[in-house]
Coordinates of C-alpha atoms in Angstrom, one line a residue:
Chain S
M1 CA 16.9 -15.6 30.4
T2 CA 15.4 -12.2 28.8
S3 CA 15.5 -9.1 30.8
T4 CA 12.7 -6.2 30.6
P5 CA 12.2 -5.4 27.9
R6 CA 13.3 -1.1 27.3
N7 CA 10.7 1.0 25.0
R8 CA 12.1 4.0 23.4
T9 CA 11.4 6.0 25.9
G10 CA 13.5 3.9 28.2
G11 CA 11.7 3.5 31.5
R12 CA 10.2 0.3 32.5
S13 CA 7.7 1.2 35.6
A14 CA 7.7 -1.1 39.1
L15 CA 4.0 -1.8 37.4
A16 CA 5.9 -3.5 34.0
A17 CA 8.4 -4.9 35.9
A18 CA 6.4 -7.0 38.4
R19 CA 3.7 -7.9 35.2
F20 CA 6.8 -9.5 33.1
R21 CA 6.9 -12.8 31.7
G22 CA 9.1 -13.1 29.4
D23 CA 7.2 -12.3 26.1
P24 CA 8.4 -8.9 24.8
G25 CA 5.6 -8.6 22.5
H26 CA 3.2 -8.0 26.1
A27 CA 5.3 -6.7 28.5
L28 CA 3.4 -3.4 30.4
T29 CA 7.6 -1.4 30.1
Q30 CA 4.4 1.8 30.6
A31 CA 1.4 0.7 32.3
S32 CA 1.9 3.2 35.7
R33 CA 1.1 5.9 33.3
V34 CA -1.5 4.9 31.0
H35 CA -3.7 7.7 32.9
E36 CA -0.7 10.7 31.9
R37 CA -1.6 13.2 29.5
H38 CA 1.6 13.8 28.0
W39 CA 1.6 9.8 27.2
V40 CA -2.4 9.6 25.9
T41 CA -1.0 11.9 23.0
Q42 CA 2.6 11.1 22.2
C43 CA 0.5 7.3 21.9
A44 CA -2.4 8.8 20.3
L45 CA 0.9 10.9 17.6
A46 CA 3.0 7.9 17.6
R47 CA 0.4 5.3 17.8
I48 CA 2.2 3.2 20.3
C49 CA 0.3 0.9 22.7
G50 CA -0.1 2.6 25.7
G51 CA 0.6 -0.6 28.0
C52 CA 4.3 -1.8 25.8
A53 CA 5.2 1.1 24.0
M54 CA 5.9 -0.5 20.7
S55 CA 3.7 0.2 17.2
L56 CA -0.1 0.5 17.5
G57 CA -0.6 -3.3 15.1
R58 CA -4.3 -3.7 14.0
P59 CA -7.1 -4.1 15.4
I60 CA -6.5 -1.1 17.3
A61 CA -7.9 -2.3 21.8
F62 CA -9.5 0.1 24.6
L63 CA -10.2 0.1 27.4
G64 CA -13.0 1.8 29.3
T65 CA -15.7 1.9 31.8
P66 CA -19.3 0.9 30.7
D67 CA -20.5 5.4 30.4
E68 CA -16.5 4.9 28.3
V69 CA -18.4 2.4 26.4
A70 CA -21.5 4.0 26.0
R71 CA -20.4 8.0 25.3
N72 CA -17.9 5.9 22.7
A73 CA -15.0 7.9 24.2
F74 CA -12.5 6.5 25.6
H75 CA -9.2 7.9 28.2
L76 CA -6.4 5.2 28.3
P77 CA -4.4 5.3 25.2
P78 CA -4.7 2.7 22.5
M79 CA -3.4 -0.6 22.6
H80 CA -2.1 -4.1 21.2
T81 CA -5.3 -6.2 22.0
A82 CA -2.8 -8.7 24.2
C83 CA -1.5 -5.4 26.1
A84 CA -4.4 -4.2 26.6
E85 CA -6.4 -8.3 27.8
E86 CA -3.4 -7.8 30.4
L87 CA -3.5 -5.0 31.9
R88 CA -7.8 -5.0 32.5
R89 CA -6.2 -8.5 35.1
T90 CA -3.8 -6.2 36.1
P91 CA -4.2 -5.6 40.6
G92 CA -5.8 -2.3 41.1
A93 CA -7.8 -2.9 37.4
D94 CA -11.4 -1.4 36.7
P95 CA -13.2 -4.6 36.9
T96 CA -15.6 -2.4 35.3
W97 CA -13.1 -2.2 32.4
Q98 CA -15.0 -2.9 29.0
L99 CA -12.0 -4.0 26.0
V100 CA -13.5 -2.1 22.1
T101 CA -11.7 -3.3 19.5
T102 CA -11.6 -0.9 16.3
A103 CA -9.3 0.1 12.9
G104 CA -8.4 3.8 13.9
F105 CA -9.6 6.3 16.1
E106 CA -10.7 10.3 16.2
F107 CA -7.9 11.5 18.8
V108 CA -10.2 14.6 20.6
R109 CA -8.4 17.3 22.2
P110 CA -10.7 19.0 24.8
A111 CA -12.9 22.3 24.2
T112 CA -12.2 24.5 27.3
E113 CA -17.0 24.1 27.4
D114 CA -15.6 19.8 27.6
L115 CA -16.9 18.8 31.0
D116 CA -14.5 16.3 30.1
R117 CA -10.9 18.0 30.4
E118 CA -9.2 15.4 29.0
P119 CA -7.8 14.1 25.9
R120 CA -10.3 11.3 24.8
F121 CA -10.4 8.3 21.7
E122 CA -13.3 8.1 20.5
P123 CA -13.0 4.5 17.1
N124 CA -14.1 5.1 14.2
S125 CA -14.1 2.0 12.5
L126 CA -15.1 -0.5 15.7
L127 CA -15.3 -3.6 15.0
Chain U
M1 CA 10.6 36.6 15.5
A2 CA 9.2 33.9 18.2
I3 CA 5.3 34.7 19.6
S4 CA 5.1 34.1 23.5
D5 CA 1.8 34.3 23.6
V6 CA -0.7 34.1 19.8
Q7 CA -4.1 34.9 21.5
E8 CA -2.3 38.4 22.3
Y9 CA -0.9 38.7 18.8
T10 CA -4.2 38.0 17.1
H11 CA -5.4 40.2 18.9
L12 CA -8.9 37.5 19.7
T13 CA -10.4 37.0 22.1
D14 CA -11.1 34.5 24.7
E15 CA -14.4 34.3 23.2
E16 CA -13.5 34.6 19.7
V17 CA -10.7 31.7 19.5
E18 CA -13.0 29.7 21.5
Q19 CA -15.7 31.0 18.8
L20 CA -13.1 29.8 16.0
G21 CA -12.3 26.4 18.4
R22 CA -16.3 26.0 17.4
E23 CA -15.8 26.2 13.3
L24 CA -13.2 24.2 13.3
D25 CA -14.6 21.2 14.4
A26 CA -18.1 21.9 12.5
I27 CA -15.6 21.2 9.9
R28 CA -13.5 18.0 11.5
K29 CA -17.3 16.7 11.4
E30 CA -18.6 17.0 8.4
I31 CA -15.0 15.0 6.8
E32 CA -15.5 12.9 9.6
E33 CA -19.2 11.9 8.7
S34 CA -18.4 12.5 4.8
R35 CA -15.5 10.4 4.7
G36 CA -16.5 6.5 2.4
D37 CA -16.0 5.6 -0.5
S38 CA -15.0 8.0 -2.4
D39 CA -12.2 8.4 -0.1
A40 CA -11.2 4.9 -0.6
A41 CA -11.4 4.8 -4.4
Y42 CA -8.5 7.8 -3.9
I43 CA -6.1 6.1 -2.2
N44 CA -6.7 2.1 -3.7
R45 CA -6.6 4.4 -6.8
M46 CA -2.8 6.1 -5.8
I47 CA -1.3 3.7 -4.9
R48 CA -2.0 1.6 -8.3
I49 CA -1.2 4.3 -9.5
Q50 CA 2.2 4.0 -7.5
R51 CA 2.8 0.4 -8.2
Y52 CA 2.4 0.5 -11.9
L53 CA 5.5 3.6 -11.8
A54 CA 7.9 1.4 -10.0
V55 CA 7.4 -1.2 -12.2
A56 CA 6.9 0.5 -14.9
G57 CA 10.4 2.0 -14.1
R58 CA 12.4 -1.6 -13.5
L59 CA 10.9 -2.6 -16.8
T60 CA 12.5 -0.3 -18.8
L61 CA 14.8 -0.4 -17.2
L62 CA 15.9 -4.2 -17.0
L63 CA 14.8 -4.2 -20.8
G64 CA 15.4 -1.5 -22.4
T65 CA 18.9 -0.6 -20.9
Q66 CA 19.8 -4.0 -23.3
S67 CA 19.9 -2.5 -26.8
K68 CA 22.4 0.3 -27.2
K69 CA 20.0 2.5 -29.1
T70 CA 18.0 2.8 -26.5
R71 CA 19.8 2.5 -23.5
V72 CA 20.1 6.4 -22.5
P73 CA 16.1 7.2 -23.2
A74 CA 15.2 4.2 -21.6
A75 CA 17.7 4.6 -18.8
I76 CA 16.1 8.8 -17.9
A77 CA 12.1 6.9 -18.4
G78 CA 13.2 4.2 -15.8
A79 CA 14.9 6.5 -13.5
T80 CA 12.1 9.6 -14.2
F81 CA 9.4 7.0 -13.5
L82 CA 11.2 5.3 -10.5
G83 CA 11.5 9.0 -8.8
L84 CA 7.7 9.9 -8.8
H85 CA 6.6 6.9 -7.4
K86 CA 8.5 7.0 -4.8
I87 CA 8.0 10.5 -4.9
L88 CA 4.1 9.9 -4.0
E89 CA 4.4 6.5 -2.2
N90 CA 6.5 8.9 0.6
M91 CA 4.4 12.4 0.1
E92 CA 1.3 11.3 -0.6
I93 CA 0.3 7.8 0.5
G94 CA 3.7 6.6 3.7
H95 CA 2.8 10.2 4.9
N96 CA -0.9 10.4 5.2
V97 CA -0.9 6.4 6.1
M98 CA 0.8 6.4 8.9
H99 CA -0.9 9.5 10.1
G100 CA -3.6 7.4 11.0
Q101 CA -5.6 9.1 8.1
W102 CA -7.6 5.7 6.5
D103 CA -7.5 4.2 9.8
W104 CA -11.4 4.0 9.0
M105 CA -10.9 1.7 6.3
N106 CA -9.9 -0.9 8.3
D107 CA -7.8 -2.4 4.8
P108 CA -4.9 -4.3 6.4
E109 CA -2.7 -3.3 4.4
I110 CA -3.7 0.6 4.7
H111 CA -2.9 1.0 8.0
S112 CA -1.1 3.3 10.3
S113 CA 0.5 0.0 12.0
N114 CA 1.4 -1.3 9.0
W115 CA 2.6 1.1 5.9
E116 CA 6.5 1.0 6.0
W117 CA 7.4 3.9 3.2
D118 CA 10.4 3.3 0.8
T119 CA 12.7 5.0 2.6
A120 CA 15.7 5.0 4.8
Q121 CA 13.5 6.0 7.9
P122 CA 11.7 3.5 9.5
A123 CA 7.9 4.1 9.6
E124 CA 8.4 3.9 13.8
Q125 CA 11.1 6.5 14.1
W126 CA 8.9 8.7 11.9
K127 CA 5.7 8.8 13.5
H128 CA 8.3 9.8 16.4
S129 CA 9.9 12.7 15.1
H130 CA 7.0 14.1 12.8
N131 CA 2.9 12.8 13.8
Y132 CA 4.3 13.4 17.7
I133 CA 7.5 15.8 18.3
H134 CA 6.7 18.0 15.3
H135 CA 2.7 17.7 14.3
Q136 CA 2.2 18.1 18.9
F137 CA 5.0 20.8 19.4
T138 CA 4.2 22.2 16.1
N139 CA 7.6 25.5 15.1
V140 CA 8.3 25.8 19.3
L141 CA 12.0 26.5 19.6
G142 CA 13.3 23.7 21.8
Y143 CA 10.6 21.1 21.0
D144 CA 9.9 21.4 17.5
N145 CA 13.3 19.0 15.5
D146 CA 11.7 20.2 12.2
I147 CA 12.7 23.5 13.3
G148 CA 16.0 23.3 11.0
Y149 CA 16.3 19.3 12.0
G150 CA 18.8 19.9 14.1
I151 CA 21.6 20.9 11.9
L152 CA 20.2 24.6 10.5
R153 CA 19.2 27.9 12.0
M154 CA 16.1 28.7 10.8
A155 CA 15.2 30.9 13.8
R156 CA 16.9 34.5 15.7
E157 CA 16.3 32.7 18.3
Q158 CA 18.4 30.8 18.1
K159 CA 22.0 31.3 19.2
W160 CA 23.8 32.0 16.1
H161 CA 27.8 30.2 15.8
P162 CA 30.6 30.2 13.9
V163 CA 30.0 27.4 12.5
Y164 CA 26.1 28.1 10.5
L165 CA 28.1 30.2 8.3
G166 CA 28.3 27.1 5.9
Q167 CA 24.6 26.9 6.5
P168 CA 23.9 27.0 2.5
V169 CA 26.6 23.9 2.6
Y170 CA 24.5 22.1 5.1
N171 CA 21.5 22.9 3.6
A172 CA 23.0 22.1 0.2
L173 CA 24.2 18.2 1.6
L174 CA 20.5 18.2 2.9
A175 CA 18.2 17.9 0.1
S176 CA 20.6 16.0 -1.0
L177 CA 20.4 12.9 0.7
F178 CA 17.2 14.3 2.6
Q179 CA 16.6 10.8 3.1
W180 CA 19.6 10.3 5.2
G181 CA 18.8 13.1 7.3
V182 CA 15.3 11.9 7.6
A183 CA 16.3 8.4 8.7
L184 CA 18.5 10.4 12.1
H185 CA 15.5 12.6 12.3
D186 CA 13.9 10.7 15.7
L187 CA 17.4 10.2 16.8
D188 CA 18.3 13.9 18.0
L189 CA 21.5 15.0 17.8
E190 CA 21.4 17.3 19.9
R191 CA 20.2 15.6 22.9
I192 CA 23.1 13.1 21.5
R193 CA 25.5 16.5 21.9
K194 CA 24.6 17.0 24.9
G195 CA 24.9 13.7 26.9
E196 CA 21.1 13.6 27.3
K197 CA 19.8 10.7 25.1
D198 CA 19.7 7.7 26.7
P199 CA 21.9 5.2 24.9
K200 CA 20.3 2.2 25.2
E201 CA 17.2 4.2 23.5
M202 CA 20.5 5.7 21.0
K203 CA 21.7 1.5 20.1
R204 CA 18.2 0.3 19.2
Q205 CA 17.1 3.2 17.3
L206 CA 20.8 3.0 15.8
R207 CA 20.0 -1.2 14.7
Q208 CA 16.8 -0.4 13.3
I209 CA 18.5 2.8 10.9
G210 CA 21.0 0.4 10.0
R211 CA 18.7 -2.8 8.8
K212 CA 15.9 -0.6 6.6
G213 CA 19.3 1.7 5.5
R214 CA 20.6 -2.0 4.7
N215 CA 17.9 -2.8 2.3
Q216 CA 16.9 0.1 0.9
V217 CA 20.6 0.5 -0.4
L218 CA 21.2 -3.2 -0.8
K219 CA 17.1 -3.1 -2.9
D220 CA 17.8 0.4 -5.3
Y221 CA 22.3 -0.7 -5.1
V222 CA 22.1 -4.3 -5.3
I223 CA 19.7 -6.0 -5.7
Y224 CA 18.2 -4.6 -8.8
P225 CA 21.5 -3.8 -10.3
A226 CA 22.1 -7.5 -10.9
L227 CA 19.2 -8.2 -12.5
S228 CA 19.8 -5.6 -15.1
G229 CA 23.5 -7.9 -15.8
R230 CA 25.9 -6.2 -18.1
Q231 CA 24.7 -2.7 -17.5
W232 CA 24.3 -2.5 -14.0
K233 CA 25.8 0.3 -13.5
T234 CA 22.8 2.0 -15.9
T235 CA 20.3 0.9 -13.4
L236 CA 22.5 1.9 -10.1
A237 CA 23.0 5.4 -12.1
A238 CA 19.5 5.2 -12.4
N239 CA 17.8 4.4 -9.2
A240 CA 20.4 7.2 -7.1
T241 CA 18.7 9.6 -10.0
A242 CA 15.3 8.4 -8.4
N243 CA 16.1 8.9 -5.3
L244 CA 17.8 11.4 -5.4
M245 CA 14.6 13.2 -7.1
R246 CA 12.8 12.5 -4.0
N247 CA 15.4 13.7 -1.9
L248 CA 15.1 17.3 -3.8
W249 CA 12.1 17.1 -4.1
A250 CA 10.5 16.1 -0.4
Y251 CA 13.4 18.5 1.1
V252 CA 11.9 21.1 -1.2
I253 CA 8.4 20.2 0.1
I254 CA 9.1 20.3 3.4
F255 CA 11.2 23.7 3.9
C256 CA 7.6 25.5 2.7
G257 CA 5.2 24.2 5.1
H258 CA 7.0 26.1 7.5
F259 CA 10.2 28.3 6.8
P260 CA 8.1 30.8 4.4
D261 CA 8.1 34.2 5.7
G262 CA 4.3 34.5 7.8
A263 CA 4.8 31.0 9.5
L264 CA 5.7 31.4 12.8
H265 CA 7.9 30.1 15.9
F266 CA 6.4 30.2 19.0
T267 CA 8.5 30.7 23.1
E268 CA 5.3 28.9 24.7
E269 CA 5.8 26.2 28.2
E270 CA 3.7 23.1 28.4
L271 CA 2.2 22.9 25.2
E272 CA -0.3 19.7 26.1
D273 CA -1.8 21.8 28.4
E274 CA -3.1 24.5 25.9
T275 CA -7.3 24.0 24.8
R276 CA -8.1 22.3 21.3
A277 CA -9.1 26.0 19.7
E278 CA -5.5 27.5 21.3
W279 CA -4.2 24.2 19.3
Y280 CA -5.7 25.0 15.9
L281 CA -4.3 28.7 16.7
R282 CA -1.1 28.1 17.3
Q283 CA -1.2 25.7 13.9
M284 CA -2.1 28.2 11.6
L285 CA -0.3 31.0 12.5
G286 CA 2.9 28.5 12.4
S287 CA 2.3 26.8 8.8
A288 CA 2.5 27.3 5.3
N289 CA 0.7 26.1 2.3
F290 CA 1.9 26.7 -1.6
N291 CA -0.3 27.1 -4.4
G292 CA -1.0 24.3 -7.1
G293 CA -2.7 22.5 -9.4
P294 CA -4.5 19.0 -8.9
L295 CA -1.5 17.6 -9.9
L296 CA 1.5 19.6 -7.8
H297 CA -1.2 18.6 -4.3
I298 CA -0.8 14.9 -5.1
M299 CA 2.8 14.8 -5.7
S300 CA 3.6 17.0 -2.7
G301 CA 1.5 15.3 -0.9
N302 CA -1.7 17.5 -0.7
L303 CA 1.4 19.8 1.6
G304 CA 0.6 22.5 0.6
F305 CA -1.7 22.4 2.5
Q306 CA 0.5 22.0 5.1
I307 CA -2.4 24.3 7.2
E308 CA -5.6 22.4 7.1
H309 CA -2.9 19.0 7.7
H310 CA -2.0 20.6 10.6
L311 CA -5.2 21.1 11.6
F312 CA -6.6 17.5 10.7
P313 CA -3.7 15.5 9.9
D314 CA -5.5 12.7 9.8
L315 CA -8.6 13.6 8.0
P316 CA -8.3 11.6 4.7
S317 CA -5.5 14.7 2.6
N318 CA -7.8 14.3 -0.1
R319 CA -10.3 16.2 1.1
Y320 CA -7.8 19.2 2.2
A321 CA -8.3 21.0 -0.9
E322 CA -12.3 21.2 -0.1
I323 CA -10.9 21.8 3.6
S324 CA -9.2 24.9 2.9
V325 CA -11.8 26.9 1.0
K326 CA -13.5 26.8 5.0
V327 CA -10.3 27.4 6.2
R328 CA -9.1 30.8 4.3
A329 CA -12.6 32.2 4.7
L330 CA -12.5 31.5 9.0
C331 CA -8.9 33.4 8.7
E332 CA -9.6 36.5 6.7
K333 CA -13.6 36.2 9.1
Y334 CA -11.3 36.4 12.0
D335 CA -8.0 38.1 10.3
I336 CA -5.8 35.4 11.4
P337 CA -3.6 35.5 8.8
Y338 CA -3.0 32.9 5.9
T339 CA 0.2 32.4 4.7
T340 CA 1.0 31.4 0.8
G341 CA 2.3 31.5 -1.9
P342 CA 3.8 30.1 -5.5
L343 CA 5.8 27.1 -5.0
Y344 CA 8.0 29.2 -5.5
K345 CA 8.6 32.0 -3.8
Q346 CA 7.5 29.7 -0.2
Y347 CA 10.5 27.5 -0.9
G348 CA 12.6 31.2 -2.5
Q349 CA 12.0 32.9 1.5
A350 CA 12.9 29.6 3.0
L351 CA 16.7 30.0 1.1
R352 CA 16.3 32.8 2.1
T353 CA 15.7 32.8 5.3
I354 CA 18.4 29.9 5.8
I355 CA 21.6 32.3 3.8
K356 CA 20.7 35.2 5.7
L357 CA 20.3 33.4 9.8
S358 CA 23.4 31.7 9.0
L359 CA 25.2 35.3 9.7
P360 CA 24.3 37.1 13.1
N361 CA 20.9 38.9 13.9
G362 CA 23.2 41.9 13.4
M363 CA 24.1 41.7 9.9
T364 CA 21.1 40.6 9.1
S365 CA 16.9 41.2 9.4
S366 CA 13.6 40.1 9.7
D367 CA 11.4 38.6 7.4
Q368 CA 8.7 38.2 8.9
P369 CA 5.7 40.2 8.3
E370 CA 3.7 42.5 11.1
P371 CA 1.4 40.9 12.8
P372 CA -2.7 41.8 12.5
T373 CA -3.6 44.4 13.1
P374 CA -6.4 45.2 15.8
S375 CA -9.9 45.9 14.0
R376 CA -12.3 48.7 15.2
S377 CA -14.1 45.7 17.2
R378 CA -11.9 44.2 18.9
K379 CA -10.1 46.0 21.4
R380 CA -7.0 44.9 22.9
K381 CA -7.2 44.6 26.4
S382 CA -4.4 45.9 29.0
D383 CA -3.5 43.3 31.3
S384 CA -5.3 44.6 34.6
E385 CA -7.8 43.7 31.5
R386 CA -7.2 40.1 30.5
P387 CA -8.2 37.4 32.7
S388 CA -5.4 34.5 33.6
R389 CA -5.9 32.0 31.7
I390 CA -4.0 29.6 33.2
Q391 CA -6.8 27.5 34.8
E392 CA -9.1 28.0 31.8
L393 CA -7.2 27.2 29.3
G394 CA -3.0 26.6 29.0
V395 CA -0.7 28.5 29.4
W396 CA -0.3 31.0 27.2
S397 CA -0.2 34.2 29.6
R398 CA 3.2 35.4 29.8
G399 CA 5.9 33.7 32.5
K400 CA 7.0 30.6 33.9
S401 CA 5.2 27.4 34.3
T402 CA 7.4 28.1 38.4
E403 CA 6.5 31.6 38.9
R404 CA 3.0 30.1 37.4
Q405 CA 2.4 27.5 40.0
A406 CA 3.5 29.3 43.2
S407 CA 1.1 32.3 42.4

């Protein structure tokens, strides 16, 4: 039996344990942290998947509400396409989330005058 | 001197910091909107040149060393070609590709997710230790492991211990074996020493380093020498020389980025709450450039524009030169230090710091320049006049985070 893989941060959330299906490539070990600012920043800079904490692939997937998609400004960290799809199916996920794929993104820290005070991602080469 | 309040150090008002941020945003936007085919052609040309250098080096060693007459010049030329190939691959290509500078091209190979570079550290660990730890917490004592790489004392605020007396020797070893020092960087030796490192994560990282290191050793010291037949010793020596060239060069360039006089250290807490403008300002004050021509900048991965690289780590490196003109003008406009100088001078200052800080503080003096003088139009505010910046701007006010939370 395969054990739940741990990632570079050494963490394993309850959600992850519940969602783990034995595929180490798509175990959402860090899915419960996708709204944490520190984690979002780490994923952005270290180029790791917000869901499983392993190196991002290409394309890069973002989940966003219709408003985020329209603004091209996402708040959930970048993910593998499979992890994003898995997260979208997870109980408690926002039913309006849409999946967008890109080759690259800009990581935008909030400015003082921004109404949106969370770091955001702006895909720069949508696929 | 470590800075605990960047805004106070620079004498900038809140509005000036935010205006500086807006002007830097405009620079960023301009590059994002104008990047295109010529930039893509640049990185593709760099990769072609790097591969030609590798092929030239291997062929020169393979063929040139077979004749006694050409053996020595072929070994020298081959080692030089290979050294240049490794420098170009590590500095201008690998480092910058892994920052995501070229992801926008949607090239399956030239992408931060796929690039694995010709050095012992696994790309995944580099992206954590460098892209995240170093770039997010630049020069923050206790956060940024690049301050001395876990073995050197590089700031006067770091407690002295007799073990630092050997610092000049450790420095020479780090420079010579730089790729192996970098390979161990993400392990975070300090946390291991303190018993804080998750053993499972440490084992995973060690396995990764072991695999990558083994492949590098096999390539440079077994397979290519074996292909040279009876001249295997010459090829092995040439490969070792090429690695040494790359190690020394990469070490010098990296140490010039944050350790010359004028590149400041910081003591702030909870840095991830700072605004974009504040983050920009910290990057500018914590980094140092060096001057040089286009070839020097290419061979140093455009890290001679360290300030611009830290402001915009994911913009294409070939644009840093034009960005630097604008950033320097902004520094003059806002009376912010823009630390730069010739390469020899910048490295000389870093080396002097390494040697001086091997001794206790009482035996040496600080070489950091005085903070910028407040201009007449910028009257420095007293504490009672300065608005609280905690809620609006983050954490650059004095006091511990627990005190702030209590207030």
